[in-house]
Coordinates of N, CA and C in Angstrom, one line a residue:
M1 N 0.8 -1.1 0.1 CA 0.0 0.1 0.0 C 0.9 1.2 -0.2
R2 N 0.7 2.2 -1.0 CA 1.4 3.4 -1.1 C 1.1 4.4 0.1
A3 N 2.0 5.0 0.6 CA 1.8 5.9 1.5 C 2.6 7.3 1.3
L4 N 2.2 8.2 1.3 CA 3.0 9.6 1.1 C 3.4 10.3 2.6
V5 N 4.6 10.5 2.7 CA 5.2 10.9 4.0 C 5.5 12.4 3.7
L6 N 4.8 13.3 4.4 CA 5.3 14.5 4.4 C 6.1 15.1 5.5
C7 N 7.3 15.1 5.5 CA 8.3 15.4 6.7 C 9.4 16.4 6.1
D8 N 10.2 16.7 7.2 CA 11.1 17.8 7.2 C 10.8 19.0 7.7
D9 N 11.1 19.7 8.8 CA 11.2 20.8 9.1 C 12.4 21.4 10.0
A10 N 12.4 22.5 10.7 CA 13.6 23.0 11.5 C 14.0 22.3 12.3
W11 N 13.0 21.4 13.1 CA 13.3 20.7 14.2 C 13.3 19.2 14.2
H12 N 12.6 18.8 13.1 CA 12.2 17.2 12.7 C 12.9 16.9 11.5
P13 N 14.2 16.4 11.3 CA 14.8 16.2 9.8 C 14.1 14.9 9.2
A14 N 14.0 15.1 7.9 CA 13.3 14.1 7.2 C 14.2 12.8 7.5
A15 N 15.5 12.8 7.4 CA 16.4 11.6 7.6 C 15.9 10.7 8.8
M16 N 15.5 11.4 9.8 CA 15.1 10.6 11.0 C 13.9 10.0 10.8
V17 N 12.9 10.6 10.2 CA 11.6 10.0 9.9 C 12.0 8.8 9.0
Q18 N 12.5 8.9 7.9 CA 12.9 8.0 6.9 C 13.3 6.8 7.8
R19 N 14.6 7.0 8.4 CA 15.1 5.9 9.1 C 13.9 5.2 10.2
G20 N 13.1 6.0 10.8 CA 12.2 5.4 11.7 C 11.1 4.6 10.8
L21 N 11.0 4.9 9.6 CA 10.0 4.1 9.0 C 10.6 2.8 8.0
D22 N 12.1 2.8 8.2 CA 12.7 1.9 7.3 C 12.2 0.4 7.6
S23 N 11.9 0.2 8.9 CA 11.4 -1.4 9.3 C 10.1 -1.8 8.8
L24 N 9.3 -0.8 8.3 CA 8.2 -1.2 8.0 C 8.1 -1.1 6.2
A25 N 9.0 -0.4 5.6 CA 9.1 -0.2 4.4 C 9.4 -1.8 3.4
G26 N 8.8 -2.0 2.4 CA 9.0 -3.2 1.6 C 8.2 -4.3 2.1
T27 N 7.4 -4.1 3.2 CA 6.6 -5.0 3.8 C 5.2 -4.9 3.1
R28 N 4.3 -4.3 3.9 CA 3.0 -4.0 3.6 C 2.8 -2.6 2.9
F29 N 3.8 -1.8 3.3 CA 3.7 -0.5 3.0 C 5.1 -0.1 2.0
D30 N 4.6 1.0 1.0 CA 5.5 1.4 0.3 C 5.4 3.1 0.4
F31 N 6.4 3.4 1.1 CA 6.7 5.0 1.4 C 7.3 5.9 0.5
E32 N 6.5 7.1 0.1 CA 7.2 7.9 -0.8 C 7.3 9.2 0.0
F33 N 8.8 9.6 0.2 CA 8.8 11.0 1.0 C 8.9 12.0 0.2
N34 N 8.4 13.0 0.8 CA 8.2 14.6 0.3 C 8.6 15.4 1.2
A35 N 10.0 16.0 1.0 CA 10.7 16.9 1.9 C 10.4 18.2 1.9
R36 N 9.9 18.6 0.8 CA 9.4 20.0 0.7 C 8.0 20.2 0.5
G37 N 7.7 20.9 1.6 CA 6.1 21.5 1.3 C 5.6 22.1 0.1
D38 N 6.6 22.9 -0.5 CA 6.2 23.6 -1.7 C 6.1 22.7 -2.7
Q39 N 6.5 21.5 -2.6 CA 6.1 20.6 -3.8 C 5.0 19.6 -3.6
W40 N 4.2 19.9 -2.5 CA 3.0 19.3 -2.1 C 1.9 19.9 -2.8
S41 N 1.0 19.1 -3.1 CA -0.4 19.6 -3.5 C -1.6 18.7 -3.2
P42 N -3.0 19.3 -2.9 CA -4.1 18.6 -2.7 C -4.2 17.4 -3.6
T43 N -4.0 17.6 -4.9 CA -4.2 16.7 -5.8 C -3.3 15.4 -5.7
M44 N -2.2 15.7 -5.3 CA -1.1 14.7 -4.9 C -1.4 13.7 -3.9
M45 N -2.3 14.0 -3.1 CA -2.5 13.3 -2.0 C -3.8 12.3 -2.4
Q46 N -4.3 12.5 -3.4 CA -5.5 11.6 -3.9 C -4.8 10.4 -4.6
E47 N -3.7 10.3 -4.8 CA -3.0 9.1 -5.5 C -2.6 8.3 -4.4
F48 N -2.6 8.6 -3.2 CA -2.1 7.7 -2.0 C -3.3 7.2 -1.1
P49 N -3.6 6.0 -0.8 CA -4.5 5.7 0.3 C -4.3 6.1 1.7
L50 N -2.9 6.4 1.9 CA -2.4 6.7 3.3 C -1.5 8.0 3.1
V51 N -1.6 8.8 4.1 CA -0.7 10.2 4.1 C -0.3 10.2 5.7
I52 N 0.9 10.4 5.7 CA 1.8 10.7 7.1 C 2.2 12.1 7.1
V53 N 1.9 12.7 7.9 CA 2.4 14.2 8.3 C 3.2 14.1 9.6
A54 N 4.6 14.3 9.3 CA 5.6 14.3 10.4 C 6.3 15.4 10.5
K55 N 5.6 16.7 10.1 CA 6.3 18.0 10.0 C 5.7 19.0 10.7
A56 N 6.2 20.0 11.2 CA 5.4 21.3 11.5 C 5.1 22.0 10.2
N57 N 4.9 23.4 10.4 CA 4.4 23.9 9.3 C 5.6 24.8 8.8
H58 N 6.5 24.3 8.4 CA 7.6 24.7 7.6 C 7.7 24.0 6.4
V59 N 8.0 24.8 5.2 CA 8.4 24.2 3.9 C 9.4 23.1 4.1
C60 N 10.6 23.5 4.7 CA 11.4 22.2 4.8 C 12.6 22.7 6.1
S61 N 13.5 22.1 6.3 CA 14.2 22.5 7.4 C 15.1 24.0 7.1
T62 N 15.5 24.3 5.9 CA 16.1 25.3 5.6 C 15.2 26.5 5.1
D63 N 13.9 26.3 5.2 CA 12.8 27.3 4.8 C 11.9 27.3 5.6
Q64 N 11.5 28.2 6.5 CA 10.6 28.0 7.6 C 9.4 28.9 7.3
N65 N 9.2 29.3 6.1 CA 8.1 29.7 5.5 C 6.9 28.6 5.7
P66 N 5.7 28.8 5.8 CA 4.6 28.0 5.8 C 4.4 27.3 4.5
W67 N 4.1 25.9 4.7 CA 3.7 25.2 3.5 C 2.2 24.9 3.3
L68 N 1.5 25.0 4.6 CA 0.0 24.8 4.8 C -0.5 26.1 5.0
T69 N -1.6 26.6 4.5 CA -2.2 27.8 4.6 C -3.7 27.7 4.8
M70 N -4.2 28.8 5.3 CA -5.6 28.9 5.6 C -6.4 28.4 4.4
E71 N -5.9 28.5 3.3 CA -6.7 28.0 1.9 C -6.6 26.7 1.6
T72 N -5.3 26.1 1.8 CA -4.9 24.7 1.5 C -5.2 23.8 2.6
Q73 N -5.6 24.1 3.7 CA -5.8 23.1 5.0 C -6.8 22.3 4.7
F74 N -7.8 22.9 4.1 CA -9.0 22.1 3.8 C -8.9 20.9 3.1
A75 N -7.8 20.8 2.4 CA -7.6 19.4 1.5 C -7.5 18.1 2.6
F76 N -6.9 18.5 3.7 CA -6.9 17.2 4.7 C -8.3 16.6 5.0
D77 N -9.1 17.4 5.5 CA -10.5 17.2 5.6 C -11.2 16.3 4.7
K78 N -11.1 16.9 3.5 CA -11.5 16.5 2.2 C -10.9 15.0 2.0
Y79 N -9.5 14.9 1.9 CA -9.0 13.7 1.7 C -9.4 12.5 2.8
V80 N -9.6 12.8 4.2 CA -10.1 11.9 4.9 C -11.6 11.6 4.6
R81 N -12.5 12.7 4.5 CA -13.9 12.3 4.3 C -14.1 11.4 3.1
R82 N -13.2 11.5 2.1 CA -13.2 10.7 1.0 C -12.9 9.1 1.0
G83 N -12.2 8.9 2.2 CA -11.8 7.5 2.7 C -10.3 7.6 2.8
G84 N -9.5 8.5 2.7 CA -8.0 8.2 3.2 C -7.7 8.1 4.5
G85 N -6.6 7.6 4.6 CA -5.9 7.4 6.0 C -5.0 8.5 6.4
L86 N -5.1 9.0 7.6 CA -4.2 10.3 7.8 C -3.4 10.3 9.1
F87 N -2.2 10.0 9.0 CA -1.6 9.6 10.2 C -0.5 11.0 10.7
L88 N -0.8 11.5 11.7 CA -0.3 12.8 12.3 C 0.8 12.2 13.3
I89 N 2.1 12.5 13.2 CA 3.1 12.0 14.0 C 3.8 13.1 14.6
H90 N 4.0 13.4 15.8 CA 4.8 14.3 16.8 C 4.5 15.7 16.0
G91 N 5.7 16.2 15.2 CA 5.4 17.5 14.4 C 4.1 17.7 13.5
G92 N 3.8 16.6 13.2 CA 2.5 16.7 12.4 C 1.5 17.1 13.3
T93 N 1.4 17.5 14.5 CA 0.3 18.0 15.3 C 0.3 19.4 15.7
C94 N 1.5 20.1 15.0 CA 1.7 21.6 15.3 C 1.1 22.5 14.4
Y95 N -0.4 22.4 14.4 CA -1.1 23.1 13.8 C -2.2 23.7 14.3
K96 N -2.0 24.1 15.4 CA -3.1 24.9 16.5 C -3.7 26.1 15.8
D97 N -3.0 26.7 15.2 CA -3.7 28.0 14.4 C -4.4 28.0 13.1
L98 N -4.4 26.4 12.7 CA -5.3 26.3 11.3 C -6.3 25.5 11.8
P99 N -7.5 26.1 11.8 CA -8.6 25.4 12.5 C -9.1 24.2 11.7
E100 N -9.1 24.3 10.4 CA -9.8 23.1 9.7 C -8.5 21.8 10.1
M101 N -7.3 22.2 9.8 CA -6.2 21.2 10.2 C -6.3 20.6 11.5
R102 N -6.7 21.5 12.5 CA -6.7 21.1 13.9 C -7.9 20.2 14.2
G103 N -9.1 20.6 13.4 CA -10.3 20.0 13.3 C -10.3 18.7 12.9
V104 N -9.5 18.4 11.7 CA -9.4 16.9 11.4 C -8.6 16.0 12.1
T105 N -7.5 16.7 13.0 CA -6.6 15.9 13.9 C -7.4 15.8 15.2
G106 N -8.3 16.4 15.5 CA -9.2 16.4 16.7 C -8.2 17.1 17.8
G107 N -7.4 17.9 17.6 CA -6.6 18.5 18.8 C -5.4 18.9 18.1
A108 N -4.5 19.5 19.0 CA -3.0 20.1 18.5 C -2.2 20.1 19.6
F109 N -1.0 20.2 19.2 CA 0.1 20.5 20.2 C 0.1 22.0 20.7
L110 N 0.3 22.3 22.0 CA 0.4 23.4 22.7 C 1.7 23.8 23.0
H111 N 2.6 22.7 23.9 CA 3.9 23.3 24.4 C 4.6 21.9 24.9
H112 N 5.9 22.1 25.0 CA 6.5 21.1 25.7 C 7.3 21.6 26.8
P113 N 7.7 21.1 27.8 CA 9.0 21.3 28.6 C 10.3 21.1 27.8
N114 N 11.5 21.2 28.7 CA 12.8 20.8 28.2 C 12.7 19.3 27.9
Q115 N 13.5 18.8 27.0 CA 13.4 17.4 26.9 C 13.8 16.5 28.1
C116 N 13.2 15.5 28.3 CA 13.3 14.8 29.7 C 12.9 13.3 29.2
L117 N 13.0 12.4 30.3 CA 12.5 11.1 30.1 C 11.1 11.0 30.3
V118 N 10.7 10.3 29.1 CA 9.2 10.2 29.1 C 8.8 8.8 28.9
T119 N 7.8 8.3 29.8 CA 7.4 6.9 29.7 C 6.1 7.0 28.9
V120 N 6.2 5.8 27.8 CA 5.1 5.7 26.9 C 4.4 4.5 27.0
E121 N 3.1 4.7 27.7 CA 2.1 3.6 28.2 C 1.0 3.4 27.3
P122 N 1.1 2.2 26.7 CA -0.2 1.9 26.1 C -1.5 1.6 26.9
V123 N -2.6 1.8 26.4 CA -3.7 1.6 27.1 C -4.2 0.2 27.1
V124 N -4.1 -0.7 28.3 CA -4.0 -1.8 28.4 C -5.4 -2.6 27.7
G125 N -5.4 -3.6 26.9 CA -6.2 -4.2 26.1 C -6.8 -3.4 24.8
H126 N -6.3 -2.3 24.5 CA -6.7 -1.6 23.2 C -5.8 -2.5 21.9
A127 N -6.8 -2.7 21.1 CA -6.4 -3.3 19.9 C -5.1 -2.8 19.1
L128 N -5.1 -1.5 19.1 CA -3.8 -0.8 18.5 C -2.5 -0.9 19.1
V129 N -2.6 -1.1 20.4 CA -1.3 -1.4 21.2 C -1.0 -2.9 21.2
E130 N -1.8 -3.9 20.7 CA -1.4 -5.2 20.6 C 0.2 -5.5 20.6
G131 N 0.7 -6.1 21.4 CA 2.2 -6.4 21.2 C 3.0 -5.2 21.7
V132 N 2.5 -4.2 22.1 CA 3.4 -2.9 22.3 C 3.5 -3.0 23.9
K133 N 4.9 -2.9 24.6 CA 5.0 -2.9 25.9 C 5.3 -1.4 26.1
P134 N 5.2 -1.0 27.6 CA 5.5 0.2 27.9 C 6.9 0.6 27.7
F135 N 7.5 1.6 27.6 CA 8.9 2.0 27.7 C 9.3 3.5 27.7
V136 N 10.7 3.5 28.0 CA 11.0 4.9 28.5 C 12.0 5.5 27.4
G137 N 11.7 6.7 27.0 CA 12.7 7.3 26.2 C 13.3 8.8 26.4
W138 N 14.1 9.5 25.9 CA 14.3 10.7 26.0 C 13.7 11.4 24.9
D139 N 12.7 12.4 25.3 CA 12.0 13.0 24.3 C 11.4 14.3 24.7
E140 N 10.8 14.8 23.8 CA 10.0 16.1 24.1 C 8.6 15.5 24.4
H141 N 8.2 16.0 25.9 CA 6.7 15.5 26.3 C 5.8 16.5 25.7
Y142 N 5.1 16.1 24.8 CA 4.0 17.0 24.0 C 2.7 17.2 25.1
F143 N 2.4 18.5 25.3 CA 1.3 18.8 25.8 C 0.4 19.3 24.8
T144 N -1.0 18.9 24.9 CA -2.0 19.2 23.7 C -3.2 19.3 24.1
A145 N -4.1 20.2 23.3 CA -5.3 20.4 23.5 C -6.2 19.2 22.6
R146 N -7.0 18.4 23.3 CA -7.4 17.4 22.6 C -8.9 18.0 22.4
D147 N -9.4 18.5 21.2 CA -10.7 19.0 20.9 C -11.8 18.0 20.9
D148 N -11.4 16.9 20.3 CA -12.5 15.7 20.1 C -12.4 15.0 21.4
L149 N -13.4 15.3 22.3 CA -13.4 14.3 23.6 C -13.8 13.1 23.2
Q150 N -14.3 12.6 22.0 CA -14.9 11.5 21.7 C -13.8 10.7 20.9
A151 N -12.8 11.2 20.8 CA -11.7 10.5 20.2 C -11.1 9.3 21.0
D152 N -10.9 8.1 20.5 CA -10.3 7.0 21.1 C -8.9 7.0 21.4
V153 N -8.6 7.1 22.7 CA -7.2 7.4 23.0 C -6.7 5.9 23.5
F154 N -5.6 5.6 22.9 CA -5.0 4.3 23.2 C -3.5 4.4 23.8
L155 N -3.1 5.7 24.1 CA -1.7 5.8 24.4 C -1.6 6.9 25.3
H156 N -0.8 6.9 26.5 CA -0.6 8.0 27.3 C 1.0 8.2 27.4
T157 N 1.5 9.5 27.8 CA 2.8 9.7 28.0 C 2.7 10.3 29.5
R158 N 3.8 10.1 30.3 CA 4.2 10.5 31.6 C 5.6 10.8 31.8
S159 N 5.8 12.0 32.6 CA 7.1 12.5 32.9 C 7.0 13.2 34.3
I160 N 8.2 13.6 34.7 CA 7.9 14.7 35.8 C 7.0 15.8 35.7
H161 N 6.7 16.1 34.6 CA 5.8 17.3 34.3 C 4.3 16.9 34.3
G162 N 4.2 15.7 34.2 CA 2.8 15.1 34.2 C 2.3 14.3 33.4
E163 N 1.1 13.9 32.9 CA 0.6 13.0 32.0 C -0.3 13.6 30.9
Q164 N -0.3 12.9 29.9 CA -0.8 13.4 28.7 C -1.5 12.3 27.8
P165 N -2.5 12.5 27.0 CA -2.8 11.9 26.1 C -1.8 11.8 24.8
A166 N -1.3 10.4 24.4 CA -0.2 10.7 23.3 C -0.6 9.9 22.1
G167 N -1.8 9.3 22.1 CA -2.3 8.5 20.8 C -3.6 8.6 20.9
W168 N -4.3 9.0 19.6 CA -5.9 8.6 19.6 C -6.2 8.5 18.2
T169 N -7.4 8.0 18.0 CA -8.1 7.9 16.7 C -9.2 8.3 16.6
R170 N -9.7 8.7 15.5 CA -11.0 9.2 15.1 C -11.5 9.2 13.8
A171 N -12.7 9.1 13.5 CA -13.2 9.1 11.8 C -13.7 10.3 11.4
E172 N -13.7 10.5 10.1 CA -14.4 11.6 9.6 C -14.8 11.0 8.1
G173 N -16.0 11.1 8.1 CA -16.6 10.6 6.5 C -16.2 9.2 6.5
D174 N -15.7 8.6 5.3 CA -15.3 7.4 5.1 C -13.8 7.1 5.5
G175 N -13.1 7.9 6.0 CA -11.9 7.9 6.5 C -11.3 7.7 7.9
R176 N -10.2 7.6 8.2 CA -9.6 7.6 9.5 C -8.5 8.5 9.7
V177 N -8.3 8.8 10.8 CA -7.3 9.5 11.5 C -6.5 9.1 12.7
C178 N -5.4 9.1 12.6 CA -4.4 8.5 14.0 C -3.5 9.6 14.3
V179 N -3.4 9.6 15.6 CA -2.4 10.7 16.2 C -1.5 10.2 16.9
L180 N -0.2 10.4 17.1 CA 0.9 10.0 17.8 C 1.9 11.2 18.2
T181 N 1.9 11.5 19.7 CA 2.6 12.9 19.6 C 4.1 12.4 20.1
P182 N 4.6 11.3 20.4 CA 6.1 10.9 20.8 C 6.8 11.0 19.4
G183 N 8.1 11.3 19.4 CA 8.9 11.0 18.1 C 9.8 12.2 18.0
H184 N 10.4 12.8 19.0 CA 11.3 14.1 18.6 C 12.5 13.4 18.3
N185 N 12.9 12.4 18.9 CA 14.2 11.8 18.7 C 14.3 10.5 18.1
E186 N 15.5 10.1 17.6 CA 15.6 9.3 16.8 C 15.5 7.8 17.8
E187 N 16.0 8.1 18.8 CA 15.9 6.8 19.9 C 14.5 6.4 20.1
I188 N 13.4 7.3 20.0 CA 11.9 6.9 20.0 C 11.8 6.2 18.6
W189 N 11.9 6.8 17.6 CA 11.5 6.2 16.4 C 11.9 4.7 16.2
L190 N 13.3 4.6 16.6 CA 13.8 3.3 16.5 C 13.7 2.2 17.6
H191 N 12.8 2.8 18.5 CA 12.4 1.8 19.6 C 11.7 0.6 19.0
P192 N 12.1 -0.5 19.4 CA 11.1 -1.8 18.8 C 9.7 -1.6 19.1
D193 N 9.3 -1.1 20.3 CA 8.0 -1.2 20.7 C 7.2 0.2 20.0
F194 N 8.0 1.2 19.7 CA 7.5 2.3 18.9 C 7.2 2.2 17.5
E195 N 8.1 1.0 16.9 CA 8.0 0.5 15.6 C 6.9 -0.2 15.5
K196 N 6.4 -1.2 16.5 CA 5.5 -2.0 16.4 C 4.3 -1.1 16.7
L197 N 4.1 -0.1 17.4 CA 3.0 0.8 17.3 C 2.7 1.5 16.0
L198 N 3.8 1.8 15.3 CA 3.6 2.4 13.8 C 2.9 1.6 13.0
G199 N 3.4 0.4 13.1 CA 2.9 -0.7 12.3 C 1.4 -0.9 12.3
N200 N 1.1 -1.1 13.7 CA -0.3 -1.2 14.1 C -1.3 0.0 13.6
C201 N -0.7 1.3 13.9 CA -1.5 2.3 13.3 C -1.7 2.2 11.9
L202 N -0.6 2.0 11.2 CA -0.8 2.0 9.8 C -1.8 1.0 9.1
H203 N -1.9 -0.2 9.8 CA -2.7 -1.2 9.4 C -4.2 -0.9 9.7
W204 N -4.3 0.0 10.8 CA -5.7 0.2 11.3 C -6.0 1.3 10.1
L205 N -5.3 2.2 9.9 CA -5.5 3.3 8.8 C -5.9 2.7 7.3
A206 N -5.4 1.6 7.1 CA -5.4 1.1 6.0 C -6.8 0.1 6.1
K207 N -7.3 0.1 7.1 CA -8.8 -0.5 7.3 C -8.7 -2.1 7.4
E208 N -7.3 -2.6 7.9 CA -7.1 -3.9 7.8 C -7.6 -4.6 9.4
N209 N -8.1 -3.5 10.1 CA -8.8 -4.1 11.5 C -9.5 -2.9 12.0

């Protein structure tokens, strides 16, 4: 299954996202990476059953101009409502000032303290975390506004700063949306339990469970 990966910003390099998804490449999923937001278009997304957003609103790491605007943000809601699967990972939640993008996400990143040890805790018994064990890693502990209180939370994060929902799913029209907030550092992306979690989420977005 083809998946478009929108990645690369000033804080989250494309290479880290690529390495993080390497373990899943060539199995069920075929990833096509786009590291320049100015080369993205709403039409492009229609060619892919899955879209992964793993970047904040920068064209790329060397160009901090926004790639998503008030006018173009509507494309993501339309994409999902028509049956697409949208996966927002870490930097992909940094759209609090774009109401339509925030709406399809079901919430948005607000702030984070200095990097620290973060415990990632699956919700026991939830199908999306099957085979995923709790783990600890050095990360940015994202604090979020979860606007859709009906969203299905399957993951939490804890640190000395408190506890937050860290993974949730929701439906829009014929499509599905999945959100994961961990993932600032490579050690998180490459952790076996995070890789297992990524795979579970992708299969769910592909409507395989």
